[in-house]
Each structure stands twice: as C-alpha cells, then as structure tokens.
Coordinates of C-alpha atoms in Angstrom, one line a residue:
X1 CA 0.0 0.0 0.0
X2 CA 2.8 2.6 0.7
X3 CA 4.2 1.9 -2.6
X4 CA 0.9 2.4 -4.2
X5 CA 0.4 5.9 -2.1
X6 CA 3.5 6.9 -3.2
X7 CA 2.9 6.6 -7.1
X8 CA -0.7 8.1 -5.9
X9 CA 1.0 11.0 -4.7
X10 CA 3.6 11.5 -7.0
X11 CA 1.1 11.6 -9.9
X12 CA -1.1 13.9 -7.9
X13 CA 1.6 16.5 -7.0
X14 CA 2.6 16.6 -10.8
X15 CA -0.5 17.8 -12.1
X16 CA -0.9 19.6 -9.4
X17 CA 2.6 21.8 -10.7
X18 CA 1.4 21.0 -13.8
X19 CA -1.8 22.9 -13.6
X20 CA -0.6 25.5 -11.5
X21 CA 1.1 26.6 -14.5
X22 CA -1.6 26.2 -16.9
X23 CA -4.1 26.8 -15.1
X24 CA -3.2 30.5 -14.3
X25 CA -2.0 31.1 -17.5
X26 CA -5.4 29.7 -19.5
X27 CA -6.9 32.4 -17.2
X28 CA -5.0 35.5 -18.1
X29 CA -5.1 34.3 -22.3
X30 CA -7.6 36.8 -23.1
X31 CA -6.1 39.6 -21.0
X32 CA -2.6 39.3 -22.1
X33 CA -2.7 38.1 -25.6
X34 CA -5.7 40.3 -26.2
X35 CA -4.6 42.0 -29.8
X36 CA -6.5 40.4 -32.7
X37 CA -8.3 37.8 -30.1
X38 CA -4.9 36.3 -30.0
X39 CA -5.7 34.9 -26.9
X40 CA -8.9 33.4 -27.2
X41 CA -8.1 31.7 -30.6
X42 CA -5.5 29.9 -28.9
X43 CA -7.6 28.5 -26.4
X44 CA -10.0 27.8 -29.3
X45 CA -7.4 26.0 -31.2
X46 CA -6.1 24.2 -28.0
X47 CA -9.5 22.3 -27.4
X48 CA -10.0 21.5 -31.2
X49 CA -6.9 20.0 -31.0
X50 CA -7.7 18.1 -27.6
X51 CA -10.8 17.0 -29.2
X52 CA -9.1 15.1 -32.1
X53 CA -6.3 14.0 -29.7
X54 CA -9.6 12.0 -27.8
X55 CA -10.2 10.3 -31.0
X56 CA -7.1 7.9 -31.4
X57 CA -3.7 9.2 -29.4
X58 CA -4.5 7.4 -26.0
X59 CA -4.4 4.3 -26.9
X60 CA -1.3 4.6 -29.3
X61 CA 0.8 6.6 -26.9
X62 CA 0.2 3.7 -23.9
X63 CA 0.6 1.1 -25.9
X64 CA 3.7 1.9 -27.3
X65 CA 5.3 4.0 -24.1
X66 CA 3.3 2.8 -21.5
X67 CA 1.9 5.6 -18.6
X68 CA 4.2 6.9 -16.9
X69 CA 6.5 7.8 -20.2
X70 CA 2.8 8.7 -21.5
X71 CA 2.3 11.2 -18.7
X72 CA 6.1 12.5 -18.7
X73 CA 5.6 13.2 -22.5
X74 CA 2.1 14.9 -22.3
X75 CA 3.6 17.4 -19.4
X76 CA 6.0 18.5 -22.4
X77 CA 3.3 19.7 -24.3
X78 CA 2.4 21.9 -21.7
X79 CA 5.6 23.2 -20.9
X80 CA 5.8 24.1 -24.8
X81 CA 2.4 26.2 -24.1
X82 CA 4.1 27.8 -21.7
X83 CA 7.1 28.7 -24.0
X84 CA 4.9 29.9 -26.7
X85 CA 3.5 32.8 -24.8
X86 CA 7.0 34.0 -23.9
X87 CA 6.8 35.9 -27.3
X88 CA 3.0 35.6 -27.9
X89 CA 2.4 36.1 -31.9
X90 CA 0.3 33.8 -34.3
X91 CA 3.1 32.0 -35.1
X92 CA 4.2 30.9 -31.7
X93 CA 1.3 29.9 -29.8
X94 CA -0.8 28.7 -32.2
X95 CA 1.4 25.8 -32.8
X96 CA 2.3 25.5 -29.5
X97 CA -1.6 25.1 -28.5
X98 CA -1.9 22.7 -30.9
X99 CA 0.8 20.6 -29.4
X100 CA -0.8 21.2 -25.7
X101 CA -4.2 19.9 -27.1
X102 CA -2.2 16.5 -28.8
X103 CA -1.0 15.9 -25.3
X104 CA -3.5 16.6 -23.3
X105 CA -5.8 13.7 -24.2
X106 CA -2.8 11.1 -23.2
X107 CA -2.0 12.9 -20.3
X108 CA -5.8 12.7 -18.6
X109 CA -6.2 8.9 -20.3
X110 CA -2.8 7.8 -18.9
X111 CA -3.0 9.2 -15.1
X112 CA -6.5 7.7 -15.3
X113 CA -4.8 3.8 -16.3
X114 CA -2.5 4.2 -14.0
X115 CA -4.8 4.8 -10.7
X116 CA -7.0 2.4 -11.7
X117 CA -4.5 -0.8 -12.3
X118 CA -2.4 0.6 -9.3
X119 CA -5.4 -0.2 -7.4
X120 CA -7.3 -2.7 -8.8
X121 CA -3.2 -4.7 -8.2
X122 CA -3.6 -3.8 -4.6
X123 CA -7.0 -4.7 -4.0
X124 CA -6.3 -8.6 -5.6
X125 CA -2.9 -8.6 -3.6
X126 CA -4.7 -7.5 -0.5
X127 CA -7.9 -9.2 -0.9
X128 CA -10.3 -5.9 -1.0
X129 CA -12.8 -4.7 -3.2
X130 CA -11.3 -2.6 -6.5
X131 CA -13.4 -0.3 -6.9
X132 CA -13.3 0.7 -3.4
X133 CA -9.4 1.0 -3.4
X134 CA -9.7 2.8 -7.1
X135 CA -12.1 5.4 -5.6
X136 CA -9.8 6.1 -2.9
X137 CA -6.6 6.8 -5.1
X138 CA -8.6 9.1 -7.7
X139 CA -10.2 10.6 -4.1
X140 CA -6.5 11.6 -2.8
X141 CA -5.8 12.7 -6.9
X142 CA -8.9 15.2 -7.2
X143 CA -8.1 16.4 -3.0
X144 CA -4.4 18.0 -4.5
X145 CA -4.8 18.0 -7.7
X146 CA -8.2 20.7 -7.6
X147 CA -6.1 22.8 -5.7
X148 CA -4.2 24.1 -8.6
X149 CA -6.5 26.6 -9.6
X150 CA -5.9 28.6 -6.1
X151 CA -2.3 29.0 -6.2
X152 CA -2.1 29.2 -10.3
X153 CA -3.7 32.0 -10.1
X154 CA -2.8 33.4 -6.8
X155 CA 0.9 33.4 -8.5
X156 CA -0.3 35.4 -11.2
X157 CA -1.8 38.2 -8.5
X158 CA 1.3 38.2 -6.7
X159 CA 3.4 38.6 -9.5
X160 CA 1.5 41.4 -11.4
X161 CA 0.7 43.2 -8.6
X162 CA 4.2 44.4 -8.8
X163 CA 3.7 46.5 -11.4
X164 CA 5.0 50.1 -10.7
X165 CA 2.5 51.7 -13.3
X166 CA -1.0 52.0 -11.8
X167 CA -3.3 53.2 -14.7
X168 CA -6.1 55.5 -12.8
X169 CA -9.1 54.4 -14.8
X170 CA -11.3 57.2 -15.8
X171 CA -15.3 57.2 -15.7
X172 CA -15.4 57.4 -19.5
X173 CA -13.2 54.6 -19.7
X174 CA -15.3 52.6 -17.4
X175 CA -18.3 52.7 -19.8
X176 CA -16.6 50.1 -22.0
X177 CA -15.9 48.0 -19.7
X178 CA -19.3 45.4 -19.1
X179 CA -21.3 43.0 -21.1
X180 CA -21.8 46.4 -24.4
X181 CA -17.7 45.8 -24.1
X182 CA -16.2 48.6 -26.3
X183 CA -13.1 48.4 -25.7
X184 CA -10.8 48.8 -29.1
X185 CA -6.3 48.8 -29.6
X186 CA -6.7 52.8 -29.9
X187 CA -8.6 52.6 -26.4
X188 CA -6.6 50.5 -24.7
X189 CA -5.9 53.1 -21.5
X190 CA -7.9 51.5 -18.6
X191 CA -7.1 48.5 -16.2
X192 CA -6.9 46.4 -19.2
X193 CA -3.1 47.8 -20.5
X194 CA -0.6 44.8 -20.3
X195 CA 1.9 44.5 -17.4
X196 CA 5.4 45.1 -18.2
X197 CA 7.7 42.7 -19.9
X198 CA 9.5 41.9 -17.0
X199 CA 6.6 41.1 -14.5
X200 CA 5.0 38.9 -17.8
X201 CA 8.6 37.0 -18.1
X202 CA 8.8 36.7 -14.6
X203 CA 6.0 34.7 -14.2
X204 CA 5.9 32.7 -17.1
X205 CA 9.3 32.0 -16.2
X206 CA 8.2 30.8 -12.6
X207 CA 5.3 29.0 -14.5
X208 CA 7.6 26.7 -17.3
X209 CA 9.9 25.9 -14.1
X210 CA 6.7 24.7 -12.7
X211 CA 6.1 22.7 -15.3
X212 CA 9.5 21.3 -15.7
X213 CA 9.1 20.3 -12.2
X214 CA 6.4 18.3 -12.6
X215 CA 8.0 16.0 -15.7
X216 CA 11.2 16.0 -13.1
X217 CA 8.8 14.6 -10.3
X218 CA 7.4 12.1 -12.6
X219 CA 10.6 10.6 -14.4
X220 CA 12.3 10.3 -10.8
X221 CA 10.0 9.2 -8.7
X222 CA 7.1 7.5 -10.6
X223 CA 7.3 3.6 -10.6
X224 CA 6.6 2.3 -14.0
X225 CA 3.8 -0.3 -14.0
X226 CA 4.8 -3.8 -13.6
X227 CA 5.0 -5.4 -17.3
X228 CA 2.3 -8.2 -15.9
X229 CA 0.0 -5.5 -15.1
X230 CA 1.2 -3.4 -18.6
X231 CA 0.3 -6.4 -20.3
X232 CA -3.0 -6.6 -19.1
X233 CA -3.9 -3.0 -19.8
X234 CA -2.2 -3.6 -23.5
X235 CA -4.2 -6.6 -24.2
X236 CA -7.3 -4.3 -23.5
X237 CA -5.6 -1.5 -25.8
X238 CA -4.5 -3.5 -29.0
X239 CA -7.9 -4.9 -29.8
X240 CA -9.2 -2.0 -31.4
X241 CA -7.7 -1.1 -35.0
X242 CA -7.0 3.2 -35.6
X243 CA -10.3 3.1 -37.6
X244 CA -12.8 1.1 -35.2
X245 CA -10.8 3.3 -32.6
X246 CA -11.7 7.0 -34.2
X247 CA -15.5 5.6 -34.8
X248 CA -16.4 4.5 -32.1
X249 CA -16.9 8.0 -30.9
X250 CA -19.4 8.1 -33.0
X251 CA -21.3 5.0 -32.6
X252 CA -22.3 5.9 -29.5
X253 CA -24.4 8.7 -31.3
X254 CA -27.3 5.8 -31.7
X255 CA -28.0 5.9 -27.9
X256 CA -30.9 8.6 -27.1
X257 CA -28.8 8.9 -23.9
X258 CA -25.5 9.8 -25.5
X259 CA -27.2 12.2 -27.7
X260 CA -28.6 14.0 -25.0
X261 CA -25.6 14.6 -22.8
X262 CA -23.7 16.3 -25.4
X263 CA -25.8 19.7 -25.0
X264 CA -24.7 19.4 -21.2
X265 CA -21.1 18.6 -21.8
X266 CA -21.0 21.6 -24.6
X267 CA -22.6 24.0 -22.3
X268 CA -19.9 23.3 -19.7
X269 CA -17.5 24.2 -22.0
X270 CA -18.8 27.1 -22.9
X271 CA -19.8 28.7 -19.5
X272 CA -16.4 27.7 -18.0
X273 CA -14.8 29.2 -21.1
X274 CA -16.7 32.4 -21.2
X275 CA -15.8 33.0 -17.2
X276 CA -12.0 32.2 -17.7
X277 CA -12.4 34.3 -21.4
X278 CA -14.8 37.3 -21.4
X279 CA -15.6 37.3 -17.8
X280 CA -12.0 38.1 -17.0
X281 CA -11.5 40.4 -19.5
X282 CA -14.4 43.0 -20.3
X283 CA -15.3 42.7 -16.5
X284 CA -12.1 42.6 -14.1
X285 CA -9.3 43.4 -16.6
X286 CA -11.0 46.7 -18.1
X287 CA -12.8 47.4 -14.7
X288 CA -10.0 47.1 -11.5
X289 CA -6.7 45.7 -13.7
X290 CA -5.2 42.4 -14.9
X291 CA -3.6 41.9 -11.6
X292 CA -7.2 41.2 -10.0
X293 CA -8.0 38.5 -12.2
X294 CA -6.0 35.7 -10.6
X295 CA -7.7 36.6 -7.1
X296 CA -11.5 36.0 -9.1
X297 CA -10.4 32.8 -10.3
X298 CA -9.4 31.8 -6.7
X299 CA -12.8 32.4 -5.7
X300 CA -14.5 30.5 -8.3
X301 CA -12.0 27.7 -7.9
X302 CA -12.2 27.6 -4.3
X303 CA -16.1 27.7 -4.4
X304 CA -15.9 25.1 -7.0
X305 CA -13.8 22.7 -5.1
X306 CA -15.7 22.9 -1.9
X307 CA -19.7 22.4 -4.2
X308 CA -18.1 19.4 -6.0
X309 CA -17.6 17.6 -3.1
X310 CA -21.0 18.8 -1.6
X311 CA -23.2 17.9 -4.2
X312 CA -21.4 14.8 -4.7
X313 CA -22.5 14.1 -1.1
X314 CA -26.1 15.2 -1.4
X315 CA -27.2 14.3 -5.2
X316 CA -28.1 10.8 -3.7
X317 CA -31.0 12.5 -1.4
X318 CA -31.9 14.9 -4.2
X319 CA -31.3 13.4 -7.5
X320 CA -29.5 15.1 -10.3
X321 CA -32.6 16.6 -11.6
X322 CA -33.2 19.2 -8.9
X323 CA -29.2 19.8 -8.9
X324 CA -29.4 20.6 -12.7
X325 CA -32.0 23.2 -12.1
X326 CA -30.8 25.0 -9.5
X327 CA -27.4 25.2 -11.6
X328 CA -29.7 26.5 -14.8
X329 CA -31.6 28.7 -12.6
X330 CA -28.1 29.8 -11.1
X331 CA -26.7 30.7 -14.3
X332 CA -29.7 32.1 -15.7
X333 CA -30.0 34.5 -13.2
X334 CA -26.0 35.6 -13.4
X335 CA -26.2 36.0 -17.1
X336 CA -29.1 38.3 -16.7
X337 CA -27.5 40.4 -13.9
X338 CA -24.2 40.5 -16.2
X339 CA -25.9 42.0 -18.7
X340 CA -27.2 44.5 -16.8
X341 CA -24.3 45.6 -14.6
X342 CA -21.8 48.1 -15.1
X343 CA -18.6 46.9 -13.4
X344 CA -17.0 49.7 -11.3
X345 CA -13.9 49.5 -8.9
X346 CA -16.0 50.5 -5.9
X347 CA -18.1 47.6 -6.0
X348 CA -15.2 46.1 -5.7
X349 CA -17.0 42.6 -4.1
X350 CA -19.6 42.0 -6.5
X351 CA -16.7 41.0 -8.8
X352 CA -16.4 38.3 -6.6
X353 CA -20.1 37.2 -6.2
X354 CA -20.5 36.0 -10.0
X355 CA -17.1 33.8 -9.8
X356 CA -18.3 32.0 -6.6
X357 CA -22.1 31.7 -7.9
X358 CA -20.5 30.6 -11.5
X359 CA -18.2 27.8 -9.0
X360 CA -21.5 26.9 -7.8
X361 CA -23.3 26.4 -10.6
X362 CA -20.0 24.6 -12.6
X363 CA -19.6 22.3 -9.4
X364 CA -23.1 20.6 -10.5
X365 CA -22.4 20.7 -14.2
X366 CA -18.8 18.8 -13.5
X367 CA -19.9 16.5 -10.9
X368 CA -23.6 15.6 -12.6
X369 CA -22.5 15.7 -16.0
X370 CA -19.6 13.1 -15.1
X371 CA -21.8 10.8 -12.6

C-alpha cells in the first residue's frame, strides 16, 4: 500500500505543478494576448486539438510507451504552451496550442490507467474490493490536484501586482468595460493595459519551471507499471484497430442517452470558457486591472472545489434533476444580472459574487455531467 500511495501521490503532485502553470495562464489568455483575439483563438485551437487527440492518441501513446512515459511526454506539451506565450504572436502559440491539445488527451487517459491498475493490483494482492481502493486513489488525486487553480492564479496576483505603473481608470473609460464591451487597440488606457515585460517573463518564467518540475517529479519518482500489469492494460488496448478506434466515438451517437448529454457537456464548455475568457477580460481586466483576475479565479476555484464535493455528497438524497435546475436557474440569473451591470472599482465585491455563484453552478455541471 505505501508503494501504491507513493505513485498516488507522485502523480497527484505533478498535475498539481502541472496545472498551477496552466491553469493561471489559461486564465489571463484573453487579457494578455488580447490584440487580434490572440488569446482566445488559442484556447479555441487548444480544445480543437484536444478533441481530435480523444479520438485515437490514448491508446497509441500507452501502448507503445506505456503511462508513466505517456504522462512524462504529455507534461512536455504543456511546458511548450508555456514557452509559446514567452513571445505571444500567431506563429508561436498557435502551434504551440496545438501541441498542448495533442498531449493533453494522453495525459488525462494515462493518469487515469495508471490509478485504476495501481489499485485494482492492490485490492487482488490485498484481498479488498477494487473499486473501493480505485475510488480512494482518484479521491487523494482530485483532494491535491483541484487545488491548482488557487495558487495558479494566486501566483499570477502576486506577481503582477508588482507593477509600478498604476493606470487610474477614468469614468469614460469605465463605460466600455461590461457585457456592451467597447473596448478597441486605440482605447486601450484602462485597467486592461498589459503588465510590463518583465513582470510577464517573470511569471511565465516561474510558470515553465513549474512545469518542468512536474515532468522531473514524474521521471524520478514515478514507478513504472509492472510489465504483468502493462500487459494486461495492452491486451485491452490492442484490440481496437485506428479506424474502429476513431469511430467509435461516433457509434455511440445511436444511444438517445448519449445524444442528450452532449448539450450538457458543450454547455460546460462554454460557460467555464466564457468566465476564464470574457468574464476576465471585459469585466475585471477593463474594470479594477489584470492583476485582479488571478484573485476571481481563486474564488471560483475555491467555491468550486468545496460544491463538487458537496453535491457529490447530497445528489443521492436529491437526484440530479433538482441539482441541474438549480445550476440552470443559477446561471440564468447571473447571465441576466451580467448583462445589466456596469462593473466599477467600488463595488469592488460584486466582482467576486458572480465567480463564486458561476463555481456553484460549474460544481453541478462537472460533478452531474460526469456521474
């Protein structure tokens, strides 16, 4: 068991550096690379790329490397991401999202491998029940690893807080700032102008070392799975030909049920990428400065964290119906208020309220969606 932990853990506290890093940087996209929408095609072009990735790498990559050189590889990815924005242009982190998005269907499929035949070996060795062991190990994963949205983005406050040149933004200013965003290049004098060079190398630098500790921690001091218990997961793996592979996605289009997750699974996607993307920038960028948009993000992750693992709890006395209601209802009701606020630095707490109910409302959608 020890052994086990220890591989548990290891795995854990590399995504947890992993994420740290991209985590906080996914955040500040469309406030940093904001010229042209740089920022916001990236992340576009990231999960296009993550999508195809779902399709066929996974089962290559673990066949051939196995996980743990699966999950050492994958990391790489992200480090290049974080390289990319270093000098943030079309040509830099375009590609560079493309390679995150290649590796970050491995990465989630190999950690997930491993954890489950780590335990289901200890559970035959120790005469337990497997699912009860594998529930515990992904348990202790999700405890550390959800934690990487706090300090990801409480790096990014820290660090860009620094910045000497405190832009005073003016009333007229202000009026672009909200849900009528008309904010331009030519305009670009409010809370939204970019940090300095320096503070932005700083932390990406302190973000790729992040990263590089992570596929550090991994090479050292993750075990590789025992070939008898490779095997096994490779026998399960090599059935499938590339083609059968990629379809099978969409075979399971003929089940009614399938068919009518995918609305919920989009819609996830798209509110978590409208908080993280227009949220942070037309609202708390152009409103109170980029260095405030790590400390939202902490809210909503913290808020987050905390509802997953309530509702988890209670959707057993409630059902998920009820849960998915009160997160429409939730939602509904922020959207609405969004579009009818004007965001100004003295209400400096409501810029927190919509974060912590849009954690509350993702927390259902993740942990629902999912079940």
């Amino acid at each position: 068991m020890e052994r086990n932990l220890k591989n548990v853990l290891v795995i854990s506290f590399g995504f947890l550096l992993l994420f740290t890093a991209y985590g906080g940087l996914q955040s500040l996209q469309s406030s940093l690379n904001s010229e042209e929408g740089l920022g916001v095609a990236s992340l576009s072009v990231l999960y296009a790329a993550l999508i195809l990735s779902s399709m066929f790498l996974p089962p290559i990559l673990i066949k051939k490397l196995g996980c743990k050189w699966t999950i050492a590889i994958s990391m790489c990815c992200y480090i290049a991401f974080s390289l990319g924005n270093f000098y943030a242009s079309w040509y830099t982190l375009i590609p560079t999202s493309v390679i995150l998005g290649l590796g970050g269907a491995p990465l989630w499929s190999a950690k997930c491998t491993y954890l489950t035949t780590a335990g289901t070996s200890y559970a035959e060795k120790a005469g337990k029940n497997a699912k009860d062991i594998i529930n515990q190990y992904f348990g202790v994963f999700f405890l550390v690893f959800q934690s990487s949205g706090i300090w990801g983005n409480l790096i990014s406050s820290l660090i860009l807080s620094q910045s000497s040149t405190k832009v005073e933004i003016s009333e007229e200013d202000l009026e672009c700032c909200g849900a009528y965003n008309c904010l331009t290049d030519t305009t670009n004098t409010t809370g939204s102008a970019k940090p300095s060079n320096s503070l932005i190398y700083t932390l990406l630098g302190v973000y790729t070392a992040s990263g590089v500790l992570a596929v550090l921690l991994v090479i050292i001091f993750l075990d590789q799975i025992k070939s008898d218990q490779a095997e096994t997961e490779k026998e399960k793996l090599e059935a499938p030909s590339f083609w059968s592979t990629f379809l099978a996605t969409f075979r399971h289009l003929k089940d009614k049920r399938q068919c009518l997750l995918i609305p919920l699974t989009m819609y996830s996607g798209f509110e978590q990428g409208f908080l993280s993307g227009d949220y942070t920038k037309v609202y708390v960028t152009c409103a109170l400065g980029i260095q405030y948009v790590g400390y939202v993000m902490i809210c909503f992750a913290a808020v987050n964290s905390l509802c997953s693992l309530l509702f988890g709890k209670i959707s057993q006395f409630t059902g998920r119906k009820l849960l998915f209601a009160f997160a429409t209802a939730t939602n509904t009701a922020c959207i609405i208020a969004l579009l009818l606020w004007k965001p100004h630095p003295k209400q400096l707490a409501v810029f927190f309220v919509f974060p912590a109910l849009w954690g509350l409302s993702d927390a259902v959608w993740q942990t629902q969606t999912n079940g």
